Amino acid sequence: MSQYYNSNRTRNLYDANSSDLFRLSRGRIDNFLNCPRCFYLDRKLGVAQPPGYPFNLNSAVDKLLKKEFDIHRANGTSHPLMNEYEIEAVPLAHEKIDEWRDSLRRGVTTQIDGTNVVITGGVDDVWVSPTGEFIIVDYKATSKDGDVTLDADWQIGYKRQMEIYQWLFRKNGFTVSPTGYFVYCNGNSDKEAFDGKLEFDIKILPYVGDDSWVERTVLDAIECLKSDDLPESGEDCDFCAYRKAAKEIEK
Ligand code: SF4
């Protein structure tokens, strides 16, 4: 077993009777929507799917973008991309910005009434409009032919991510613009040679979020965890197809 995976985890399991707070990240809410069964196996019983391994190049792009926007945050100025896209805002300077960006240990959080569950999310950035409205921003990096868009079915996860962050900030009492932005970096692989450099085209894609589904979904996820019954599987899951096929052969 690799150092990254424990197939029988005994920590961070949901226990409705515990007085300890139980952190449920926005990514786990997404897992619940995709398949309640795997969500339950993971969060309640400690048997999770093997993780994806870190996308270090994407992380490097995120880190550099953060540094770049931080310069404008410190100066109270708009980034040139914001001017190009006529977005009237500046990167938010707030004492908690680093806490909100720390998805692993802190993040933006809200505890659900009557439960020990705390929903958490780590934003990439928050901008602020002249009227004080928060604007949620997410950085994305890819390398593909043609323009980046938000049109593919699988990008529903990006949209949900944005909507959960918008909900979390509203739960914390902030006014949040329904329009968030994806700062989308597309690595250009059409160059004559690599030459040790990867250049990116950067676009800002607006997205109008609707967080009306979030609260209900969070409550459903908690109910799922409280239940003693293993929930049904999601549909069209490649992992399940693999598990079934392997089980048949091993009989
Ligand atoms: S369908 Fe099966 S393998 Fe896929 S996420 Fe659900 S329980 Fe896990």
Coordinates of N, CA and C and ligand atoms in Angstrom, one line a residue:
M1 N 0.8 -1.2 0.0 CA 0.0 0.0 0.0 C 0.9 1.3 0.0
S2 N 0.5 2.2 -0.8 CA 1.4 3.4 -0.9 C 1.2 4.3 0.4
Q3 N 2.2 5.2 0.5 CA 2.1 6.1 1.7 C 0.9 7.0 1.6
Y4 N 0.3 7.1 0.4 CA -0.8 8.1 0.2 C -2.1 7.5 0.5
Y5 N -2.2 6.2 0.7 CA -3.5 5.6 0.8 C -3.6 4.6 1.9
N6 N -4.7 4.7 2.7 CA -5.0 3.8 3.8 C -6.4 3.3 3.5
S7 N -6.5 2.0 3.2 CA -7.8 1.4 2.7 C -8.8 1.2 3.9
N8 N -8.3 1.3 5.1 CA -9.2 1.2 6.3 C -8.9 2.3 7.3
R9 N -9.3 3.5 6.9 CA -9.0 4.7 7.7 C -9.8 4.6 9.0
T10 N -9.1 5.0 10.1 CA -9.9 5.1 11.4 C -10.1 6.5 11.9
R11 N -9.5 7.5 11.2 CA -9.6 8.9 11.6 C -10.6 9.6 10.7
N12 N -11.1 10.8 11.2 CA -12.0 11.6 10.4 C -13.2 10.8 9.9
L13 N -13.8 10.1 10.8 CA -15.0 9.4 10.5 C -16.2 10.1 11.2
Y14 N -17.3 10.1 10.6 CA -18.5 10.7 11.1 C -19.0 9.9 12.3
D15 N -19.3 10.6 13.4 CA -20.0 10.0 14.6 C -21.0 11.1 15.1
A16 N -22.2 10.8 14.9 CA -23.3 11.7 15.3 C -23.2 12.0 16.8
N17 N -22.7 11.1 17.6 CA -22.7 11.3 19.1 C -21.5 12.0 19.6
S18 N -20.6 12.2 18.7 CA -19.3 12.9 19.2 C -19.5 14.4 19.4
S19 N -18.8 14.9 20.4 CA -18.9 16.4 20.6 C -17.8 17.1 19.7
D20 N -16.9 16.3 19.1 CA -15.9 16.9 18.3 C -16.5 17.4 17.0
L21 N -16.0 18.5 16.5 CA -16.5 19.0 15.2 C -16.1 18.1 14.1
F22 N -16.9 17.8 13.1 CA -16.6 17.0 12.0 C -16.6 17.9 10.7
R23 N -15.4 18.0 10.1 CA -15.2 18.8 9.0 C -15.6 18.1 7.7
L24 N -16.5 18.7 6.9 CA -17.0 18.1 5.7 C -16.7 19.1 4.6
S25 N -15.7 18.8 3.7 CA -15.3 19.8 2.7 C -16.3 19.9 1.6
R26 N -16.2 20.9 0.8 CA -17.1 21.1 -0.4 C -16.8 20.0 -1.4
G27 N -15.6 19.4 -1.4 CA -15.3 18.3 -2.3 C -16.1 17.1 -1.9
R28 N -16.3 16.9 -0.6 CA -17.1 15.7 -0.2 C -18.5 15.8 -0.5
I29 N -19.0 17.1 -0.4 CA -20.4 17.3 -0.8 C -20.6 16.9 -2.3
D30 N -19.6 17.2 -3.1 CA -19.6 16.8 -4.5 C -19.6 15.3 -4.6
N31 N -18.8 14.7 -3.8 CA -18.8 13.2 -3.8 C -20.1 12.6 -3.5
F32 N -20.8 13.2 -2.5 CA -22.2 12.8 -2.1 C -23.1 12.9 -3.3
L33 N -23.0 14.0 -4.0 CA -23.9 14.2 -5.2 C -23.6 13.1 -6.2
N34 N -22.3 12.8 -6.4 CA -22.0 11.8 -7.4 C -22.4 10.4 -7.0
C35 N -22.2 10.1 -5.8 CA -22.5 8.7 -5.3 C -22.6 8.7 -3.8
P36 N -23.8 8.6 -3.2 CA -24.0 8.6 -1.8 C -23.3 7.3 -1.2
R37 N -23.2 6.3 -1.9 CA -22.7 5.0 -1.4 C -21.2 5.2 -1.1
C38 N -20.4 5.7 -2.1 CA -19.0 5.9 -1.9 C -18.7 7.0 -0.8
F39 N -19.6 8.0 -0.8 CA -19.5 9.0 0.3 C -19.6 8.4 1.6
Y40 N -20.6 7.5 1.8 CA -20.8 6.9 3.1 C -19.7 5.9 3.5
L41 N -19.3 5.1 2.5 CA -18.1 4.2 2.7 C -16.9 5.0 3.2
D42 N -16.7 6.1 2.6 CA -15.5 6.9 3.0 C -15.7 7.6 4.3
R43 N -16.7 8.5 4.4 CA -16.8 9.4 5.6 C -17.3 8.7 6.8
K44 N -18.1 7.6 6.7 CA -18.6 7.0 7.9 C -17.8 5.7 8.2
L45 N -17.4 5.0 7.2 CA -16.8 3.6 7.4 C -15.3 3.6 7.2
G46 N -14.7 4.7 6.6 CA -13.3 4.8 6.5 C -12.7 4.1 5.3
V47 N -13.5 3.7 4.3 CA -13.0 3.0 3.1 C -13.3 3.9 1.9
A48 N -12.2 4.6 1.5 CA -12.3 5.6 0.4 C -11.7 5.0 -0.9
Q49 N -12.2 5.6 -2.0 CA -11.5 5.3 -3.2 C -10.1 5.7 -3.2
P50 N -9.1 5.0 -3.8 CA -7.8 5.5 -3.9 C -7.8 7.0 -4.4
P51 N -6.9 7.8 -3.8 CA -7.0 9.2 -4.3 C -6.3 9.4 -5.6
G52 N -6.7 10.6 -6.3 CA -5.9 11.0 -7.4 C -4.6 11.6 -6.9
Y53 N -3.5 11.5 -7.6 CA -2.3 12.0 -7.1 C -2.1 13.5 -7.5
P54 N -1.3 14.2 -6.7 CA -1.3 15.7 -6.9 C -0.9 16.1 -8.3
F55 N -1.7 17.2 -8.8 CA -1.4 17.8 -10.0 C -0.4 18.9 -9.8
N56 N 0.9 18.6 -9.8 CA 1.8 19.6 -9.3 C 1.9 20.8 -10.3
L57 N 1.8 20.6 -11.6 CA 1.8 21.7 -12.5 C 0.7 22.7 -12.3
N58 N -0.5 22.1 -12.1 CA -1.7 23.0 -11.8 C -1.5 23.8 -10.5
S59 N -0.9 23.1 -9.5 CA -0.6 23.8 -8.2 C 0.4 24.9 -8.4
A60 N 1.4 24.7 -9.3 CA 2.3 25.7 -9.6 C 1.7 27.0 -10.2
V61 N 0.8 26.7 -11.1 CA 0.0 27.8 -11.8 C -0.8 28.6 -10.7
D62 N -1.5 27.8 -9.9 CA -2.3 28.5 -8.8 C -1.4 29.4 -7.9
K63 N -0.3 28.8 -7.6 CA 0.6 29.5 -6.7 C 1.1 30.8 -7.3
L64 N 1.5 30.7 -8.6 CA 2.0 31.9 -9.2 C 0.9 33.0 -9.4
L65 N -0.3 32.5 -9.8 CA -1.4 33.4 -9.9 C -1.7 34.1 -8.6
K66 N -1.7 33.4 -7.5 CA -1.9 33.9 -6.2 C -0.9 35.0 -5.9
K67 N 0.3 34.8 -6.2 CA 1.4 35.8 -5.9 C 1.1 37.0 -6.7
E68 N 0.7 36.8 -8.0 CA 0.5 38.0 -8.9 C -0.7 38.8 -8.4
F69 N -1.8 38.1 -8.0 CA -3.0 38.9 -7.5 C -2.7 39.5 -6.1
D70 N -1.8 38.9 -5.4 CA -1.5 39.4 -4.1 C -0.7 40.8 -4.2
I71 N 0.0 41.0 -5.2 CA 0.7 42.2 -5.4 C -0.4 43.3 -5.6
H72 N -1.4 43.0 -6.3 CA -2.5 44.0 -6.5 C -3.3 44.2 -5.3
R73 N -3.5 43.1 -4.5 CA -4.2 43.1 -3.2 C -3.5 44.1 -2.3
A74 N -2.2 44.0 -2.2 CA -1.4 44.9 -1.3 C -1.5 46.3 -1.8
N75 N -1.6 46.5 -3.1 CA -1.6 47.9 -3.6 C -3.0 48.5 -3.8
G76 N -4.0 47.6 -3.6 CA -5.4 48.1 -3.8 C -5.7 48.4 -5.2
T77 N -5.0 47.7 -6.2 CA -5.2 48.0 -7.6 C -5.8 46.8 -8.3
S78 N -6.4 47.1 -9.5 CA -7.0 46.0 -10.3 C -5.8 45.3 -11.0
H79 N -5.9 44.0 -11.2 CA -5.0 43.3 -12.1 C -5.3 43.7 -13.5
P80 N -4.3 43.8 -14.4 CA -4.6 44.2 -15.8 C -5.7 43.3 -16.5
L81 N -5.7 42.0 -16.1 CA -6.8 41.1 -16.7 C -8.2 41.6 -16.3
M82 N -8.3 42.1 -15.1 CA -9.6 42.6 -14.6 C -10.0 43.8 -15.4
N83 N -9.0 44.7 -15.8 CA -9.3 45.8 -16.6 C -9.7 45.4 -18.0
E84 N -8.9 44.4 -18.5 CA -9.2 43.9 -19.9 C -10.6 43.4 -20.0
Y85 N -11.1 42.7 -19.0 CA -12.5 42.2 -19.0 C -13.5 43.1 -18.4
E86 N -13.1 44.3 -18.1 CA -14.0 45.4 -17.6 C -14.7 44.9 -16.3
I87 N -13.9 44.3 -15.4 CA -14.5 43.9 -14.1 C -14.1 45.0 -13.1
E88 N -15.2 45.6 -12.6 CA -14.9 46.7 -11.6 C -14.7 46.1 -10.3
A89 N -13.5 45.8 -9.9 CA -13.2 45.2 -8.6 C -11.7 45.2 -8.4
V90 N -11.3 45.0 -7.1 CA -9.9 44.7 -6.8 C -9.8 43.5 -6.0
P91 N -8.7 42.8 -5.9 CA -8.5 41.7 -5.0 C -8.8 42.1 -3.6
L92 N -9.6 41.3 -2.9 CA -10.0 41.7 -1.5 C -8.8 41.6 -0.5
A93 N -8.6 42.7 0.2 CA -7.7 42.7 1.3 C -8.5 42.5 2.6
H94 N -8.3 41.4 3.2 CA -9.1 41.1 4.4 C -8.2 40.3 5.4
E95 N -8.4 40.5 6.7 CA -7.5 39.8 7.6 C -7.6 38.3 7.6
K96 N -8.7 37.8 7.0 CA -8.9 36.4 7.0 C -8.6 35.8 5.6
I97 N -8.1 36.5 4.7 CA -8.0 36.0 3.3 C -7.1 34.7 3.3
D98 N -6.0 34.7 4.1 CA -5.1 33.5 4.0 C -5.8 32.3 4.7
E99 N -6.6 32.6 5.7 CA -7.4 31.5 6.3 C -8.4 30.9 5.3
W100 N -9.1 31.8 4.6 CA -10.1 31.3 3.7 C -9.5 30.6 2.5
R101 N -8.2 30.8 2.2 CA -7.5 30.2 1.1 C -6.9 28.8 1.5
D102 N -6.9 28.6 2.8 CA -6.2 27.4 3.3 C -7.3 26.2 3.4
S103 N -7.4 25.5 2.3 CA -8.5 24.5 2.3 C -8.3 23.3 3.2
L104 N -7.0 23.0 3.5 CA -6.7 21.8 4.3 C -7.0 22.0 5.8
R105 N -6.6 23.1 6.3 CA -6.7 23.2 7.8 C -7.8 24.2 8.2
R106 N -8.0 25.2 7.4 CA -9.0 26.2 7.8 C -10.1 26.4 6.8
G107 N -9.9 27.4 5.9 CA -10.9 27.6 4.8 C -12.0 28.5 5.4
V108 N -13.0 28.7 4.5 CA -14.2 29.4 5.0 C -15.2 28.3 5.4
T109 N -15.8 28.5 6.6 CA -16.5 27.4 7.2 C -17.9 27.9 7.8
T110 N -18.8 26.9 7.9 CA -20.0 27.2 8.7 C -20.5 25.9 9.3
Q111 N -20.9 26.0 10.6 CA -21.4 24.9 11.3 C -22.9 24.7 11.1
I112 N -23.4 23.5 10.8 CA -24.8 23.3 10.6 C -25.5 23.2 11.9
D113 N -26.6 24.0 12.0 CA -27.3 24.0 13.3 C -27.8 22.6 13.8
G114 N -27.6 22.4 15.1 CA -28.1 21.1 15.6 C -27.2 19.9 15.3
T115 N -26.0 20.2 14.7 CA -25.1 19.1 14.4 C -23.7 19.4 14.8
N116 N -22.8 18.4 14.7 CA -21.4 18.7 14.9 C -20.7 18.9 13.6
V117 N -21.4 19.1 12.5 CA -20.8 19.1 11.2 C -20.5 20.6 10.8
V118 N -19.2 20.7 10.3 CA -18.8 22.0 9.8 C -18.5 21.9 8.3
I119 N -19.1 22.7 7.5 CA -18.8 22.6 6.1 C -17.7 23.6 5.8
T120 N -16.7 23.1 5.0 CA -15.5 23.9 4.8 C -15.2 24.0 3.3
G121 N -14.6 25.1 2.9 CA -14.1 25.2 1.5 C -12.9 26.2 1.5
G122 N -12.0 25.9 0.6 CA -10.8 26.8 0.5 C -10.9 27.5 -0.9
V123 N -11.1 28.8 -0.9 CA -11.2 29.6 -2.1 C -9.8 29.9 -2.7
D124 N -9.8 30.1 -4.0 CA -8.5 30.5 -4.6 C -8.4 32.0 -4.4
D125 N -9.5 32.8 -4.6 CA -9.4 34.2 -4.4 C -10.8 34.8 -4.2
V126 N -10.8 36.0 -3.6 CA -12.0 36.8 -3.5 C -11.7 38.2 -4.0
W127 N -12.5 38.7 -4.8 CA -12.4 40.1 -5.2 C -13.5 40.9 -4.6
V128 N -13.4 42.2 -4.6 CA -14.5 43.0 -4.0 C -14.8 44.1 -5.0
S129 N -16.1 44.4 -5.1 CA -16.6 45.4 -6.0 C -16.6 46.8 -5.2
P130 N -16.8 47.9 -5.9 CA -16.7 49.2 -5.2 C -17.8 49.3 -4.2
T131 N -18.9 48.5 -4.3 CA -20.0 48.6 -3.3 C -19.8 47.6 -2.2
G132 N -18.7 46.9 -2.2 CA -18.3 46.0 -1.1 C -18.9 44.5 -1.3
E133 N -19.4 44.3 -2.5 CA -19.9 42.9 -2.8 C -18.7 42.0 -3.0
F134 N -18.7 40.8 -2.4 CA -17.6 39.8 -2.6 C -17.8 39.1 -3.9
I135 N -16.8 38.8 -4.6 CA -16.8 38.1 -5.9 C -15.9 36.9 -5.7
I136 N -16.5 35.7 -5.9 CA -15.7 34.5 -5.7 C -14.9 34.2 -7.0
V137 N -13.7 33.8 -6.8 CA -12.8 33.6 -8.0 C -12.1 32.2 -7.8
D138 N -12.1 31.5 -8.9 CA -11.4 30.2 -8.9 C -10.4 30.2 -10.1
Y139 N -9.2 29.6 -9.8 CA -8.2 29.5 -10.8 C -8.2 28.1 -11.4
K140 N -8.1 28.0 -12.7 CA -8.0 26.7 -13.4 C -6.9 26.7 -14.3
A141 N -6.2 25.5 -14.5 CA -5.2 25.4 -15.4 C -5.4 24.1 -16.3
T142 N -5.1 24.3 -17.6 CA -5.3 23.1 -18.5 C -4.3 23.3 -19.6
S143 N -4.4 22.4 -20.6 CA -3.7 22.6 -21.9 C -4.5 21.9 -22.9
K144 N -5.2 22.6 -23.7 CA -6.1 22.0 -24.7 C -6.1 22.9 -26.0
D145 N -6.5 22.2 -27.1 CA -6.6 23.0 -28.3 C -7.9 23.8 -28.2
G146 N -7.9 24.9 -28.8 CA -9.1 25.7 -28.9 C -9.3 26.5 -27.5
D147 N -10.5 27.2 -27.5 CA -10.8 28.0 -26.4 C -11.2 27.2 -25.2
V148 N -10.9 27.7 -24.0 CA -11.4 27.1 -22.8 C -12.9 27.6 -22.6
T149 N -13.7 26.8 -22.1 CA -15.1 27.1 -21.9 C -15.6 26.4 -20.5
L150 N -16.8 26.6 -20.2 CA -17.4 25.9 -19.1 C -18.5 25.0 -19.5
D151 N -18.5 24.6 -20.8 CA -19.6 23.9 -21.4 C -19.7 22.4 -21.3
A152 N -18.5 21.8 -20.9 CA -18.5 20.3 -20.9 C -19.3 19.8 -19.7
D153 N -20.0 18.6 -19.8 CA -20.8 18.1 -18.8 C -20.0 18.0 -17.5
W154 N -18.7 17.5 -17.6 CA -17.9 17.2 -16.4 C -17.6 18.5 -15.6
Q155 N -17.8 19.7 -16.3 CA -17.5 20.9 -15.6 C -18.6 21.4 -14.6
I156 N -19.7 20.5 -14.5 CA -20.7 20.8 -13.5 C -20.0 20.9 -12.1
G157 N -18.9 20.1 -11.9 CA -18.2 20.2 -10.6 C -17.6 21.5 -10.3
Y158 N -17.1 22.2 -11.4 CA -16.6 23.6 -11.2 C -17.7 24.5 -10.8
K159 N -18.9 24.4 -11.4 CA -20.0 25.3 -11.1 C -20.5 25.1 -9.7
R160 N -20.6 23.8 -9.3 CA -21.0 23.5 -7.9 C -20.0 24.1 -6.9
Q161 N -18.7 23.9 -7.2 CA -17.7 24.4 -6.4 C -17.9 25.9 -6.1
M162 N -18.1 26.7 -7.2 CA -18.3 28.1 -7.1 C -19.6 28.4 -6.2
E163 N -20.6 27.6 -6.5 CA -21.9 27.9 -5.7 C -21.8 27.6 -4.3
I164 N -21.0 26.5 -3.9 CA -20.8 26.2 -2.5 C -20.0 27.3 -1.8
Y165 N -19.0 27.9 -2.5 CA -18.2 29.0 -1.9 C -19.1 30.2 -1.7
Q166 N -19.9 30.5 -2.7 CA -20.8 31.6 -2.6 C -21.7 31.5 -1.4
W167 N -22.3 30.2 -1.2 CA -23.1 29.9 -0.1 C -22.4 30.1 1.2
L168 N -21.2 29.6 1.3 CA -20.4 29.6 2.5 C -20.1 31.1 2.9
F169 N -19.8 31.9 2.0 CA -19.6 33.3 2.3 C -20.9 34.0 2.8
R170 N -22.0 33.7 2.1 CA -23.2 34.3 2.5 C -23.6 33.8 3.9
K171 N -23.3 32.5 4.3 CA -23.6 32.0 5.6 C -22.8 32.8 6.7
N172 N -21.6 33.3 6.2 CA -20.8 34.1 7.1 C -21.1 35.6 7.1
G173 N -22.3 35.9 6.5 CA -22.8 37.3 6.7 C -22.3 38.2 5.6
F174 N -21.6 37.8 4.6 CA -21.1 38.7 3.6 C -22.1 38.8 2.4
T175 N -22.1 39.9 1.7 CA -22.9 40.1 0.5 C -22.0 39.6 -0.6
V176 N -22.6 38.6 -1.4 CA -21.8 38.0 -2.4 C -22.5 38.2 -3.8
S177 N -21.7 38.6 -4.8 CA -22.2 38.7 -6.1 C -22.6 37.3 -6.7
P178 N -23.7 37.2 -7.4 CA -24.1 36.0 -8.0 C -23.1 35.6 -9.1
T179 N -22.4 36.6 -9.6 CA -21.4 36.3 -10.7 C -20.0 36.1 -10.1
G180 N -19.5 34.9 -10.3 CA -18.1 34.6 -9.9 C -17.3 34.5 -11.2
Y181 N -16.0 34.3 -11.0 CA -15.1 34.3 -12.2 C -14.1 33.1 -12.1
F182 N -13.9 32.4 -13.2 CA -12.9 31.4 -13.4 C -11.7 32.1 -14.1
V183 N -10.6 32.1 -13.5 CA -9.4 32.6 -14.2 C -8.7 31.4 -14.8
Y184 N -8.9 31.2 -16.1 CA -8.6 29.9 -16.8 C -7.3 30.1 -17.6
C185 N -6.3 29.3 -17.3 CA -5.0 29.3 -17.9 C -4.9 28.1 -18.9
N186 N -4.6 28.4 -20.1 CA -4.5 27.3 -21.1 C -3.1 27.2 -21.7
G187 N -2.4 26.2 -21.3 CA -1.0 26.0 -21.7 C -0.9 25.8 -23.2
N188 N 0.0 26.6 -23.9 CA 0.1 26.5 -25.4 C 1.1 25.5 -25.8
S189 N 0.6 24.4 -26.4 CA 1.5 23.3 -26.8 C 1.8 23.4 -28.3
D190 N 1.5 24.5 -29.0 CA 1.7 24.7 -30.4 C 3.0 25.3 -30.8
K191 N 3.9 25.5 -29.8 CA 5.2 26.2 -30.0 C 6.1 25.2 -30.8
E192 N 7.1 25.8 -31.5 CA 8.0 25.0 -32.3 C 8.8 24.1 -31.4
A193 N 9.2 24.6 -30.2 CA 10.0 23.8 -29.3 C 9.6 24.1 -27.9
F194 N 10.0 23.2 -27.0 CA 9.6 23.4 -25.6 C 10.5 24.5 -25.0
D195 N 11.8 24.4 -25.1 CA 12.8 25.4 -24.7 C 12.6 25.7 -23.2
G196 N 12.2 24.7 -22.5 CA 12.1 24.9 -21.0 C 11.0 25.9 -20.5
K197 N 10.0 26.2 -21.5 CA 9.0 27.2 -21.1 C 7.6 26.7 -21.6
L198 N 6.6 26.9 -20.7 CA 5.3 26.6 -21.1 C 4.5 28.0 -21.0
E199 N 4.0 28.5 -22.1 CA 3.3 29.7 -22.1 C 1.8 29.5 -22.0
F200 N 1.1 30.4 -21.3 CA -0.4 30.2 -21.1 C -1.1 31.4 -21.7
D201 N -2.3 31.1 -22.3 CA -3.3 32.1 -22.6 C -4.2 32.1 -21.4
I202 N -4.5 33.3 -20.9 CA -5.3 33.4 -19.7 C -6.6 34.1 -20.1
K203 N -7.7 33.5 -19.7 CA -9.1 34.1 -20.0 C -9.8 34.2 -18.6
I204 N -10.7 35.1 -18.5 CA -11.6 35.1 -17.4 C -13.0 34.8 -17.8
L205 N -13.5 33.7 -17.3 CA -14.9 33.3 -17.7 C -15.8 33.6 -16.5
P206 N -16.9 34.4 -16.8 CA -17.8 34.6 -15.7 C -18.8 33.5 -15.6
Y207 N -19.3 33.3 -14.4 CA -20.3 32.3 -14.2 C -21.3 32.8 -13.1
V208 N -22.6 32.8 -13.5 CA -23.7 33.2 -12.6 C -24.1 32.0 -11.8
G209 N -23.8 32.0 -10.5 CA -24.1 30.9 -9.6 C -25.5 30.9 -9.0
D210 N -26.0 29.8 -8.7 CA -27.3 29.7 -8.0 C -27.1 28.7 -6.8
D211 N -27.0 29.2 -5.6 CA -26.7 28.3 -4.5 C -27.9 27.7 -3.8
S212 N -29.1 27.8 -4.4 CA -30.3 27.4 -3.8 C -30.4 25.9 -3.4
W213 N -29.5 25.1 -4.1 CA -29.5 23.7 -3.8 C -28.6 23.3 -2.7
V214 N -27.7 24.2 -2.2 CA -26.6 23.8 -1.4 C -27.1 23.3 0.0
E215 N -28.0 24.2 0.7 CA -28.4 23.9 2.0 C -29.1 22.5 2.1
R216 N -30.0 22.3 1.2 CA -30.8 21.0 1.2 C -29.8 19.8 1.0
T217 N -28.9 20.0 0.1 CA -27.9 18.9 -0.2 C -27.0 18.6 1.0
V218 N -26.6 19.6 1.7 CA -25.8 19.4 2.9 C -26.6 18.7 4.0
L219 N -27.9 19.0 4.1 CA -28.7 18.3 5.1 C -28.9 16.9 4.7
D220 N -29.1 16.7 3.4 CA -29.3 15.3 2.9 C -28.0 14.5 3.1
A221 N -26.9 15.1 2.9 CA -25.6 14.4 3.2 C -25.4 14.0 4.6
I222 N -25.8 14.9 5.5 CA -25.7 14.6 7.0 C -26.7 13.4 7.3
E223 N -27.9 13.5 6.7 CA -28.9 12.4 7.0 C -28.3 11.1 6.5
C224 N -27.7 11.1 5.4 CA -27.0 9.9 4.8 C -26.0 9.3 5.8
L225 N -25.2 10.2 6.4 CA -24.2 9.8 7.3 C -24.8 9.2 8.6
K226 N -26.0 9.8 9.0 CA -26.6 9.3 10.3 C -27.2 7.9 10.1
S227 N -27.6 7.6 8.9 CA -28.3 6.3 8.6 C -27.4 5.1 8.9
D228 N -28.0 4.0 9.3 CA -27.3 2.8 9.5 C -27.2 1.9 8.2
D229 N -27.9 2.4 7.2 CA -28.0 1.6 6.0 C -27.0 2.1 4.9
L230 N -26.4 1.2 4.2 CA -25.5 1.6 3.1 C -26.4 2.1 2.0
P231 N -26.2 3.4 1.5 CA -27.0 3.9 0.4 C -26.8 3.3 -0.9
E232 N -27.6 3.6 -1.9 CA -27.5 3.1 -3.2 C -26.2 3.7 -3.9
S233 N -25.7 3.0 -4.9 CA -24.6 3.6 -5.7 C -25.1 4.6 -6.7
G234 N -24.2 5.5 -7.1 CA -24.5 6.4 -8.2 C -24.5 5.6 -9.5
E235 N -24.9 6.4 -10.6 CA -25.0 5.7 -11.9 C -23.7 6.0 -12.7
D236 N -23.4 5.1 -13.7 CA -22.3 5.3 -14.6 C -21.0 5.6 -14.0
C237 N -20.7 4.8 -13.0 CA -19.4 5.0 -12.3 C -18.4 4.0 -12.8
D238 N -17.2 4.5 -13.3 CA -16.2 3.6 -13.9 C -15.6 2.7 -12.8
F239 N -15.5 3.3 -11.6 CA -14.9 2.5 -10.5 C -15.8 1.3 -10.2
C240 N -17.1 1.5 -10.2 CA -18.0 0.4 -9.8 C -18.0 -0.6 -11.0
A241 N -18.0 -0.2 -12.2 CA -17.9 -1.1 -13.3 C -16.6 -2.0 -13.2
Y242 N -15.5 -1.3 -12.8 CA -14.3 -2.1 -12.6 C -14.4 -3.1 -11.4
R243 N -15.0 -2.6 -10.3 CA -15.2 -3.5 -9.1 C -16.0 -4.7 -9.5
K244 N -17.1 -4.4 -10.2 CA -18.0 -5.6 -10.6 C -17.3 -6.5 -11.5
A245 N -16.6 -6.0 -12.5 CA -15.9 -6.9 -13.5 C -14.8 -7.7 -12.8
A246 N -14.1 -7.1 -11.9 CA -13.0 -7.8 -11.2 C -13.6 -8.9 -10.3
K247 N -14.7 -8.5 -9.6 CA -15.4 -9.5 -8.7 C -15.8 -10.7 -9.5
E248 N -16.4 -10.5 -10.7 CA -16.9 -11.6 -11.5 C -15.7 -12.6 -11.8
I249 N -14.6 -12.0 -12.2 CA -13.4 -12.8 -12.6 C -12.9 -13.6 -11.4
E250 N -12.9 -12.9 -10.3 CA -12.3 -13.5 -9.1 C -13.2 -14.6 -8.4
K251 N -14.4 -14.7 -8.8 CA -15.3 -15.7 -8.2 C -14.8 -17.1 -8.1
Ligands
SF4_1 S1 -20.8 3.8 -8.0 FE1 -19.6 2.4 -6.8 S2 -17.4 2.8 -7.0 FE2 -18.6 4.4 -7.9 S3 -18.5 6.0 -6.5 FE3 -20.4 4.7 -6.1 S4 -20.0 3.0 -4.7 FE4 -18.1 4.1 -5.4

